[in-house]
Coordinates of N, CA and C in Angstrom, one line a residue:
M1400 N 0.8 -1.2 0.0 CA 0.0 0.0 0.0 C 0.9 1.2 0.0
S1401 N 0.5 2.2 -0.8 CA 1.3 3.5 -0.9 C 1.3 4.2 0.5
L1402 N 2.4 4.9 0.7 CA 2.5 5.7 1.9 C 2.7 7.1 1.5
F1403 N 2.1 8.0 2.2 CA 2.3 9.5 2.0 C 3.0 10.1 3.2
A1404 N 4.0 10.9 2.9 CA 4.8 11.5 3.9 C 4.8 13.0 3.7
E1405 N 4.8 13.7 4.8 CA 5.0 15.2 4.8 C 6.3 15.5 5.6
L1406 N 7.3 16.0 4.9 CA 8.6 16.2 5.5 C 8.9 17.7 5.6
E1407 N 9.7 18.0 6.6 CA 10.3 19.4 6.7 C 11.8 19.2 6.6
L1408 N 12.4 20.0 5.7 CA 13.9 19.9 5.5 C 14.5 21.3 5.6
P1409 N 15.7 21.4 6.0 CA 16.4 22.7 5.9 C 16.7 22.9 4.4
P1410 N 16.8 24.1 4.0 CA 17.1 24.4 2.5 C 18.3 23.6 2.0
E1411 N 19.4 23.5 2.8 CA 20.6 22.9 2.2 C 20.4 21.4 2.0
A1412 N 19.3 20.8 2.6 CA 19.1 19.4 2.4 C 18.2 19.1 1.2
F1413 N 17.7 20.2 0.5 CA 16.8 20.0 -0.6 C 17.3 20.7 -1.8
A1414 N 17.0 22.0 -2.0 CA 17.5 22.7 -3.2 C 17.4 24.2 -2.9
L1415 N 18.2 25.0 -3.7 CA 18.1 26.4 -3.7 C 18.4 27.1 -2.3
A1416 N 19.2 26.4 -1.6 CA 19.6 27.0 -0.2 C 20.2 28.3 -0.3
D1417 N 21.2 28.5 -1.3 CA 21.9 29.8 -1.4 C 20.9 30.9 -1.9
T1418 N 20.0 30.5 -2.8 CA 19.1 31.5 -3.3 C 18.1 31.9 -2.2
L1419 N 17.6 31.0 -1.4 CA 16.7 31.4 -0.3 C 17.4 32.2 0.8
A1420 N 18.7 31.9 1.0 CA 19.4 32.7 2.0 C 19.6 34.1 1.5
A1421 N 19.9 34.3 0.2 CA 20.1 35.6 -0.4 C 18.8 36.4 -0.5
L1422 N 17.7 35.7 -0.6 CA 16.4 36.3 -0.8 C 15.4 35.8 0.2
P1423 N 15.5 36.3 1.5 CA 14.8 35.7 2.6 C 13.2 35.9 2.5
D1424 N 12.8 36.8 1.6 CA 11.4 37.0 1.4 C 10.8 36.1 0.3
A1425 N 11.6 35.5 -0.4 CA 11.1 34.6 -1.5 C 10.3 33.4 -1.0
A1426 N 9.3 33.1 -1.8 CA 8.5 31.9 -1.6 C 8.6 31.1 -2.9
I1427 N 8.9 29.8 -2.8 CA 9.0 29.0 -4.0 C 8.1 27.8 -3.8
E1428 N 7.3 27.5 -4.9 CA 6.4 26.3 -4.8 C 6.7 25.5 -6.1
V1429 N 7.1 24.3 -5.9 CA 7.3 23.4 -7.0 C 5.9 22.9 -7.5
E1430 N 5.7 23.1 -8.8 CA 4.4 22.7 -9.4 C 4.5 21.2 -9.9
R1431 N 5.5 20.8 -10.5 CA 5.7 19.4 -10.9 C 7.2 19.2 -11.2
V1432 N 7.5 17.9 -11.2 CA 8.9 17.5 -11.5 C 8.9 16.5 -12.6
V1433 N 9.6 16.7 -13.7 CA 9.7 15.8 -14.8 C 11.0 15.1 -14.8
A1434 N 11.0 13.8 -14.9 CA 12.3 13.0 -14.9 C 12.5 12.4 -16.3
A1435 N 13.6 12.7 -16.9 CA 14.0 12.2 -18.2 C 15.5 11.9 -18.2
E1436 N 15.9 10.7 -18.5 CA 17.3 10.3 -18.7 C 18.1 10.7 -17.4
D1437 N 17.5 10.4 -16.2 CA 18.2 10.7 -15.0 C 18.3 12.2 -14.7
I1438 N 17.7 13.0 -15.4 CA 17.7 14.5 -15.2 C 16.3 14.9 -14.6
L1439 N 16.3 15.5 -13.4 CA 15.1 16.0 -12.8 C 14.9 17.5 -13.2
T1440 N 13.8 17.7 -13.8 CA 13.4 19.1 -14.2 C 12.2 19.6 -13.5
P1441 N 12.4 20.5 -12.5 CA 11.3 21.0 -11.7 C 10.7 22.2 -12.4
Y1442 N 9.4 22.3 -12.4 CA 8.7 23.6 -12.8 C 8.2 24.2 -11.4
F1443 N 8.5 25.5 -11.2 CA 8.2 26.1 -10.0 C 7.9 27.5 -10.1
W1444 N 7.1 28.0 -9.1 CA 6.6 29.4 -9.0 C 7.5 30.1 -8.0
V1445 N 7.9 31.3 -8.3 CA 8.6 32.2 -7.4 C 7.8 33.4 -7.1
A1446 N 7.6 33.7 -5.8 CA 6.8 34.9 -5.5 C 7.5 35.8 -4.4
N1447 N 7.1 37.0 -4.3 CA 7.6 37.9 -3.2 C 8.9 38.6 -3.6
V1448 N 9.5 38.2 -4.7 CA 10.7 38.9 -5.1 C 10.7 39.1 -6.6
S1449 N 11.5 40.0 -7.2 CA 11.4 40.3 -8.6 C 12.1 39.1 -9.3
A1450 N 11.7 38.9 -10.6 CA 12.3 37.9 -11.4 C 13.8 38.1 -11.6
E1451 N 14.2 39.4 -11.7 CA 15.6 39.7 -11.9 C 16.4 39.3 -10.7
A1452 N 15.9 39.6 -9.5 CA 16.6 39.3 -8.3 C 16.7 37.8 -8.1
F1453 N 15.6 37.0 -8.4 CA 15.7 35.6 -8.3 C 16.7 35.0 -9.3
E1454 N 16.7 35.4 -10.5 CA 17.6 34.9 -11.5 C 19.0 35.2 -11.2
A1455 N 19.3 36.3 -10.7 CA 20.7 36.7 -10.3 C 21.2 35.7 -9.2
A1456 N 20.3 35.5 -8.2 CA 20.7 34.6 -7.1 C 20.8 33.2 -7.5
A1457 N 19.8 32.7 -8.3 CA 19.8 31.3 -8.8 C 21.0 31.0 -9.7
G1458 N 21.5 32.0 -10.4 CA 22.6 31.8 -11.3 C 23.8 31.4 -10.6
D1459 N 23.9 31.7 -9.3 CA 25.1 31.4 -8.5 C 24.8 30.2 -7.6
D1460 N 23.7 29.6 -7.7 CA 23.3 28.5 -6.8 C 23.7 27.2 -7.4
P1461 N 24.6 26.4 -6.6 CA 25.1 25.1 -7.2 C 24.1 24.0 -7.3
S1462 N 22.9 24.2 -6.7 CA 21.9 23.1 -6.6 C 21.0 23.1 -7.9
I1463 N 21.2 24.1 -8.7 CA 20.2 24.2 -9.9 C 21.0 24.8 -11.1
R1464 N 20.5 24.5 -12.3 CA 21.1 25.0 -13.5 C 20.1 25.2 -14.6
D1465 N 20.5 25.9 -15.6 CA 19.6 26.1 -16.8 C 18.3 26.6 -16.4
V1466 N 18.2 27.7 -15.6 CA 17.0 28.3 -15.1 C 16.4 29.0 -16.3
R1467 N 15.1 28.8 -16.6 CA 14.4 29.4 -17.7 C 13.1 30.0 -17.2
R1468 N 12.9 31.3 -17.5 CA 11.6 31.9 -17.2 C 10.6 31.6 -18.2
L1469 N 9.4 31.0 -17.8 CA 8.4 30.6 -18.7 C 7.2 31.6 -18.8
D1470 N 6.7 32.1 -17.6 CA 5.6 33.0 -17.6 C 5.8 33.9 -16.4
T1471 N 5.4 35.2 -16.6 CA 5.4 36.2 -15.5 C 4.1 36.8 -15.3
F1472 N 3.6 36.7 -14.0 CA 2.4 37.3 -13.7 C 2.6 38.4 -12.6
E1473 N 1.6 39.0 -12.2 CA 1.8 40.1 -11.2 C 2.3 39.6 -9.9
E1474 N 1.8 38.4 -9.4 CA 2.2 37.9 -8.1 C 3.3 36.8 -8.1
A1475 N 3.6 36.2 -9.3 CA 4.6 35.2 -9.3 C 5.1 34.9 -10.7
T1476 N 6.2 34.3 -10.8 CA 6.9 33.9 -12.0 C 7.1 32.4 -12.1
L1477 N 6.8 31.8 -13.2 CA 7.0 30.4 -13.4 C 8.3 30.1 -14.1
Y1478 N 9.1 29.1 -13.5 CA 10.4 28.8 -14.1 C 10.4 27.3 -14.4
R1479 N 11.4 26.9 -15.2 CA 11.8 25.6 -15.4 C 13.3 25.5 -15.2
A1480 N 13.8 24.5 -14.6 CA 15.3 24.4 -14.4 C 15.7 22.9 -14.3
E1481 N 16.9 22.6 -14.0 CA 17.4 21.3 -13.7 C 18.0 21.2 -12.4
W1482 N 17.7 20.2 -11.6 CA 18.4 20.0 -10.3 C 19.8 19.3 -10.6
T1483 N 20.8 19.8 -10.0 CA 22.1 19.2 -10.2 C 22.2 17.9 -9.3
E1484 N 23.2 17.1 -9.6 CA 23.4 15.8 -8.9 C 24.2 16.1 -7.7
T1485 N 23.6 16.2 -6.5 CA 24.3 16.5 -5.3 C 23.9 15.3 -4.3
I1486 N 24.9 14.5 -4.0 CA 24.6 13.3 -3.3 C 24.1 13.5 -1.9
E1487 N 24.5 14.7 -1.3 CA 24.1 15.0 0.1 C 22.8 15.8 0.1
S1488 N 21.8 15.4 -0.7 CA 20.6 16.1 -0.8 C 19.4 15.1 -0.8
A1489 N 18.3 15.6 -0.3 CA 17.1 14.7 -0.3 C 16.6 14.5 -1.8
V1490 N 16.9 15.4 -2.7 CA 16.5 15.2 -4.1 C 17.2 13.9 -4.6
A1491 N 18.5 13.7 -4.3 CA 19.2 12.5 -4.7 C 18.5 11.3 -4.1
A1492 N 18.0 11.4 -2.8 CA 17.4 10.3 -2.2 C 16.0 10.0 -2.8
F1493 N 15.3 11.0 -3.2 CA 14.0 10.8 -3.8 C 14.2 10.0 -5.2
T1494 N 15.2 10.5 -5.9 CA 15.5 9.9 -7.2 C 16.0 8.4 -7.1
R1495 N 16.8 8.2 -6.1 CA 17.4 6.8 -5.9 C 16.3 5.8 -5.6
V1496 N 15.3 6.2 -4.7 CA 14.3 5.2 -4.3 C 13.1 5.2 -5.2
G1497 N 12.9 6.3 -6.0 CA 11.7 6.4 -6.8 C 10.5 7.0 -6.2
A1498 N 10.7 7.7 -5.1 CA 9.6 8.4 -4.5 C 9.1 9.5 -5.4
V1499 N 7.8 9.9 -5.3 CA 7.2 10.9 -6.1 C 7.0 12.1 -5.3
I1500 N 7.5 13.3 -5.8 CA 7.3 14.5 -5.1 C 5.9 15.1 -5.5
L1501 N 5.0 15.2 -4.6 CA 3.6 15.7 -4.9 C 3.5 17.2 -4.7
D1502 N 4.3 17.7 -3.8 CA 4.2 19.2 -3.5 C 5.4 19.6 -2.7
A1503 N 6.0 20.7 -3.0 CA 7.1 21.2 -2.3 C 7.1 22.8 -2.2
V1504 N 7.2 23.3 -1.0 CA 7.1 24.8 -0.8 C 8.4 25.2 0.0
G1505 N 9.1 26.1 -0.6 CA 10.3 26.6 0.1 C 10.3 28.0 0.6
Q1506 N 10.8 28.2 1.8 CA 11.0 29.5 2.3 C 12.5 29.6 2.8
H1507 N 12.9 30.8 3.4 CA 14.3 31.0 3.7 C 14.8 30.0 4.7
D1508 N 14.0 29.4 5.5 CA 14.5 28.6 6.6 C 14.1 27.1 6.5
R1509 N 13.2 26.8 5.5 CA 12.8 25.4 5.4 C 12.1 25.1 4.0
W1510 N 12.1 23.8 3.7 CA 11.2 23.3 2.7 C 10.2 22.3 3.3
E1511 N 9.0 22.4 2.8 CA 7.9 21.5 3.3 C 7.6 20.7 2.0
V1512 N 7.8 19.3 2.1 CA 7.6 18.5 0.9 C 6.6 17.4 1.2
Q1513 N 5.8 17.1 0.3 CA 4.9 16.0 0.3 C 5.3 14.9 -0.7
L1514 N 5.4 13.7 -0.2 CA 5.9 12.6 -1.0 C 5.0 11.4 -1.0
R1515 N 5.1 10.6 -2.1 CA 4.4 9.3 -2.1 C 5.4 8.2 -2.3
F1516 N 5.4 7.2 -1.4 CA 6.3 6.0 -1.5 C 5.4 4.9 -1.9
D1517 N 5.9 4.0 -2.7 CA 5.2 2.8 -3.1 C 4.8 1.9 -2.0
D1518 N 5.7 1.8 -1.0 CA 5.5 0.9 0.1 C 6.4 1.2 1.2
R1519 N 6.4 0.5 2.4 CA 7.2 0.8 3.5 C 8.7 0.5 3.2
D1520 N 8.9 -0.5 2.4 CA 10.3 -0.8 2.0 C 11.0 0.4 1.3
Q1521 N 10.2 1.1 0.5 CA 10.8 2.2 -0.2 C 11.1 3.4 0.8
L1522 N 10.2 3.5 1.8 CA 10.4 4.5 2.8 C 11.7 4.2 3.6
V1523 N 11.8 2.9 4.0 CA 13.0 2.5 4.7 C 14.3 2.8 3.9
E1524 N 14.2 2.5 2.6 CA 15.4 2.7 1.8 C 15.7 4.2 1.7
F1525 N 14.7 5.1 1.7 CA 14.9 6.5 1.7 C 15.6 6.9 3.0
Q1526 N 15.1 6.4 4.1 CA 15.6 6.8 5.4 C 17.0 6.4 5.6
T1527 N 17.3 5.2 5.1 CA 18.7 4.6 5.1 C 19.7 5.5 4.3
Y1528 N 19.2 5.8 3.1 CA 20.1 6.7 2.3 C 20.4 8.0 2.9
C1529 N 19.4 8.6 3.5 CA 19.5 9.9 4.2 C 20.5 9.8 5.4
A1530 N 20.3 8.7 6.1 CA 21.2 8.5 7.3 C 22.6 8.3 6.9
D1531 N 22.9 7.5 5.8 CA 24.2 7.2 5.3 C 24.9 8.5 4.7
N1532 N 24.1 9.4 4.2 CA 24.7 10.6 3.6 C 24.4 11.9 4.3
D1533 N 24.0 11.8 5.6 CA 23.9 12.9 6.5 C 22.9 13.9 5.9
V1534 N 21.8 13.4 5.4 CA 20.7 14.3 4.9 C 19.7 14.5 6.0
D1535 N 19.5 15.8 6.4 CA 18.7 16.1 7.5 C 17.2 16.3 7.1
F1536 N 16.3 15.6 7.8 CA 14.9 15.8 7.5 C 14.1 15.5 8.7
R1537 N 12.8 15.9 8.8 CA 11.9 15.6 9.9 C 10.6 15.2 9.2
I1538 N 10.1 14.0 9.6 CA 8.8 13.5 9.2 C 7.7 14.2 10.0
K1539 N 6.9 15.1 9.4 CA 5.8 15.7 10.1 C 4.5 14.8 10.2
R1540 N 4.3 14.1 9.1 CA 3.1 13.2 9.1 C 3.4 12.1 8.1
L1541 N 2.9 10.9 8.5 CA 3.1 9.7 7.6 C 1.8 8.9 7.7
Y1542 N 1.2 8.6 6.6 CA -0.1 7.9 6.6 C -0.3 7.1 5.3
E1543 N -1.3 6.2 5.4 CA -1.7 5.4 4.3 C -3.1 5.8 3.9
V1544 N -3.5 5.5 2.7 CA -4.9 5.7 2.2 C -5.7 4.5 2.5
A1545 N -6.4 4.6 3.6 CA -7.2 3.4 4.0 C -8.6 3.3 3.5
S1546 N -9.0 4.4 2.9 CA -10.4 4.5 2.3 C -10.4 5.0 0.9
A1547 N -11.2 4.5 0.1 CA -11.3 4.9 -1.3 C -11.9 6.3 -1.4
H1548 N -12.6 6.8 -0.4 CA -13.3 8.1 -0.4 C -12.4 9.2 0.1
T1549 N -11.3 9.4 -0.6 CA -10.4 10.5 -0.2 C -10.0 11.3 -1.4
G1550 N -9.4 12.5 -1.2 CA -8.9 13.3 -2.3 C -7.9 12.6 -3.1
R1551 N -7.1 11.7 -2.5 CA -6.0 11.0 -3.2 C -6.6 10.2 -4.4
Q1552 N -7.8 9.6 -4.2 CA -8.4 8.8 -5.2 C -8.6 9.6 -6.5
Y1553 N -8.8 10.9 -6.3 CA -9.1 11.7 -7.5 C -7.9 12.6 -7.9
G1554 N -6.7 12.2 -7.6 CA -5.5 12.9 -8.1 C -5.2 14.2 -7.3
L1555 N -5.7 14.3 -6.1 CA -5.5 15.5 -5.3 C -4.4 15.3 -4.2
T1556 N -3.5 16.3 -4.0 CA -2.7 16.3 -2.8 C -3.6 16.8 -1.7
E1557 N -3.1 16.7 -0.5 CA -3.8 17.2 0.7 C -4.1 18.7 0.6
K1558 N -3.0 19.4 0.2 CA -3.2 20.9 0.1 C -4.2 21.3 -1.0
Q1559 N -4.2 20.6 -2.1 CA -5.2 20.8 -3.2 C -6.6 20.5 -2.7
H1560 N -6.7 19.4 -2.0 CA -8.0 19.1 -1.4 C -8.5 20.1 -0.4
E1561 N -7.6 20.6 0.5 CA -7.9 21.6 1.4 C -8.4 22.9 0.7
A1562 N -7.6 23.3 -0.3 CA -8.0 24.5 -1.0 C -9.4 24.5 -1.7
L1563 N -9.6 23.4 -2.4 CA -10.9 23.3 -3.0 C -12.1 23.2 -2.0
V1564 N -11.9 22.4 -1.0 CA -13.0 22.3 0.1 C -13.2 23.7 0.7
A1565 N -12.1 24.4 1.0 CA -12.2 25.7 1.7 C -13.0 26.7 0.8
A1566 N -12.7 26.6 -0.5 CA -13.4 27.5 -1.5 C -14.8 27.2 -1.6
W1567 N -15.2 25.9 -1.6 CA -16.6 25.4 -1.7 C -17.3 25.8 -0.4
E1568 N -16.7 25.6 0.8 CA -17.4 26.0 2.0 C -17.6 27.5 2.1
A1569 N -16.7 28.3 1.5 CA -16.8 29.7 1.6 C -17.8 30.3 0.6
G1570 N -18.3 29.4 -0.3 CA -19.3 29.9 -1.3 C -18.6 30.5 -2.5
F1571 N -17.4 30.2 -2.8 CA -16.7 30.7 -3.9 C -17.3 30.3 -5.2
F1572 N -17.9 29.1 -5.3 CA -18.5 28.6 -6.5 C -20.0 29.0 -6.7
E1573 N -20.5 29.7 -5.7 CA -21.9 30.2 -5.9 C -21.9 31.4 -6.9
S1574 N -23.1 31.7 -7.4 CA -23.2 32.8 -8.4 C -24.3 33.7 -7.9
P1575 N -23.9 34.9 -7.4 CA -22.6 35.4 -7.4 C -21.7 34.8 -6.3
A1576 N -20.4 34.9 -6.4 CA -19.5 34.3 -5.4 C -19.7 35.0 -4.0
E1577 N -19.7 34.1 -3.0 CA -19.8 34.7 -1.7 C -18.5 35.0 -1.0
A1578 N -17.4 34.7 -1.7 CA -16.1 34.9 -1.1 C -15.1 35.1 -2.3
T1579 N -14.1 35.9 -2.1 CA -13.0 36.1 -3.1 C -11.8 35.1 -2.8
L1580 N -11.0 35.0 -3.8 CA -9.8 34.2 -3.7 C -8.9 34.8 -2.6
S1581 N -8.8 36.1 -2.5 CA -7.9 36.7 -1.5 C -8.5 36.5 -0.1
E1582 N -9.8 36.4 0.1 CA -10.4 36.1 1.4 C -10.1 34.7 1.8
I1583 N -10.3 33.8 0.9 CA -10.0 32.4 1.2 C -8.5 32.1 1.5
A1584 N -7.7 32.8 0.7 CA -6.2 32.6 0.9 C -5.8 33.2 2.3
A1585 N -6.5 34.3 2.7 CA -6.2 34.8 4.0 C -6.6 33.8 5.1
D1586 N -7.7 33.2 4.9 CA -8.2 32.2 5.9 C -7.2 31.0 6.0
L1587 N -6.6 30.6 4.9 CA -5.7 29.5 4.8 C -4.3 29.9 5.2
D1588 N -4.0 31.2 5.3 CA -2.7 31.8 5.6 C -1.7 31.5 4.5
I1589 N -2.1 31.6 3.3 CA -1.3 31.4 2.1 C -1.5 32.6 1.2
S1590 N -0.7 32.8 0.2 CA -0.8 33.8 -0.8 C -2.0 33.5 -1.8
Q1591 N -2.5 34.5 -2.4 CA -3.6 34.3 -3.4 C -3.0 33.5 -4.5
Q1592 N -1.8 33.7 -4.9 CA -1.2 33.0 -6.0 C -1.0 31.5 -5.7
A1593 N -0.6 31.2 -4.4 CA -0.5 29.8 -4.0 C -1.9 29.1 -4.0
L1594 N -2.9 29.8 -3.5 CA -4.3 29.3 -3.6 C -4.7 29.0 -5.0
S1595 N -4.5 30.0 -5.9 CA -4.9 29.8 -7.3 C -4.2 28.6 -7.9
Q1596 N -2.9 28.4 -7.6 CA -2.2 27.3 -8.2 C -2.7 26.0 -7.7
R1597 N -3.0 25.9 -6.4 CA -3.5 24.7 -5.8 C -4.8 24.3 -6.4
M1598 N -5.7 25.3 -6.5 CA -7.0 25.0 -7.1 C -6.9 24.6 -8.6
R1599 N -6.0 25.3 -9.3 CA -5.9 24.9 -10.7 C -5.3 23.5 -10.9
K1600 N -4.3 23.1 -10.1 CA -3.8 21.8 -10.1 C -4.8 20.8 -9.6
G1601 N -5.6 21.2 -8.6 CA -6.7 20.3 -8.1 C -7.7 20.0 -9.2
Y1602 N -8.1 21.1 -10.0 CA -9.1 20.9 -11.1 C -8.5 19.9 -12.1
D1603 N -7.2 20.1 -12.4 CA -6.5 19.2 -13.4 C -6.6 17.7 -12.9
G1604 N -6.3 17.5 -11.6 CA -6.3 16.2 -11.1 C -7.7 15.6 -11.1
L1605 N -8.7 16.4 -10.7 CA -10.1 15.9 -10.7 C -10.6 15.5 -12.1
I1606 N -10.3 16.3 -13.1 CA -10.7 16.1 -14.4 C -10.0 14.8 -15.0
A1607 N -8.7 14.7 -14.7 CA -7.9 13.6 -15.2 C -8.4 12.3 -14.6
S1608 N -8.8 12.4 -13.4 CA -9.2 11.1 -12.6 C -10.7 10.7 -12.8
T1609 N -11.5 11.7 -13.2 CA -13.0 11.4 -13.2 C -13.7 11.6 -14.5
L1610 N -13.2 12.5 -15.4 CA -13.9 12.8 -16.6 C -13.3 12.3 -17.9
V1611 N -12.1 11.9 -17.9 CA -11.4 11.5 -19.1 C -10.8 10.1 -18.9
T1612 N -10.6 9.4 -19.9 CA -10.0 8.1 -19.9 C -8.6 8.1 -20.5
E1613 N -8.3 9.1 -21.3 CA -7.0 9.3 -22.0 C -6.5 10.7 -21.8
H1614 N -5.2 10.9 -21.7 CA -4.6 12.2 -21.6 C -4.6 12.7 -23.1
P1615 N -4.8 14.0 -23.3 CA -4.8 14.6 -24.6 C -3.5 14.2 -25.4
G1616 N -2.4 14.0 -24.8 CA -1.2 13.6 -25.5 C -1.0 12.2 -25.8
D1617 N -1.9 11.3 -25.3 CA -1.9 9.9 -25.5 C -2.4 9.6 -26.9
E1618 N -1.8 8.5 -27.5 CA -2.3 8.1 -28.8 C -3.5 7.2 -28.7

């Protein structure tokens, strides 16, 4: 049975530690990670700092390379990059054992990461690798999906589930809406951009899991 873990890591144990140290106000949220030929390519949003400041700091950061700006909005900028191979990092551990990164949010003092492990053996392998390579982390929560009636069944992470339910309970989907995104974001203590991204990714997961049988790119 799959295991889901919520971890807290110091920046130096994950990625972009130098960047986050140079830009303490920055907030980084990984949207997805693509793996091809042993290269991990994260797509991530950067908020609370200018694109120019982030790019200058990231250019000197040894944990990441080939940073490319994809889209710029008022509240955040979307990037694509490559994680470098650093054995003393949790990214290397995730790659080695095959764990799936579901969500990752970085601030100047920590990363909060949600993972899915195929089974307990994979989790033990991850813990062993981290211990052998002095990778620091703390497990905040570890759980299995014991019921089919959960957000996980429909392609949702816990944060996406929380965002969609909060919006529904606040009356955001009523016509006219009874609450704004900014009000809901304030209740959840996150930025409006973060809420918007979680809801958008949640919609994508729900549609993929319930309304279609093939991805548009499938033959």
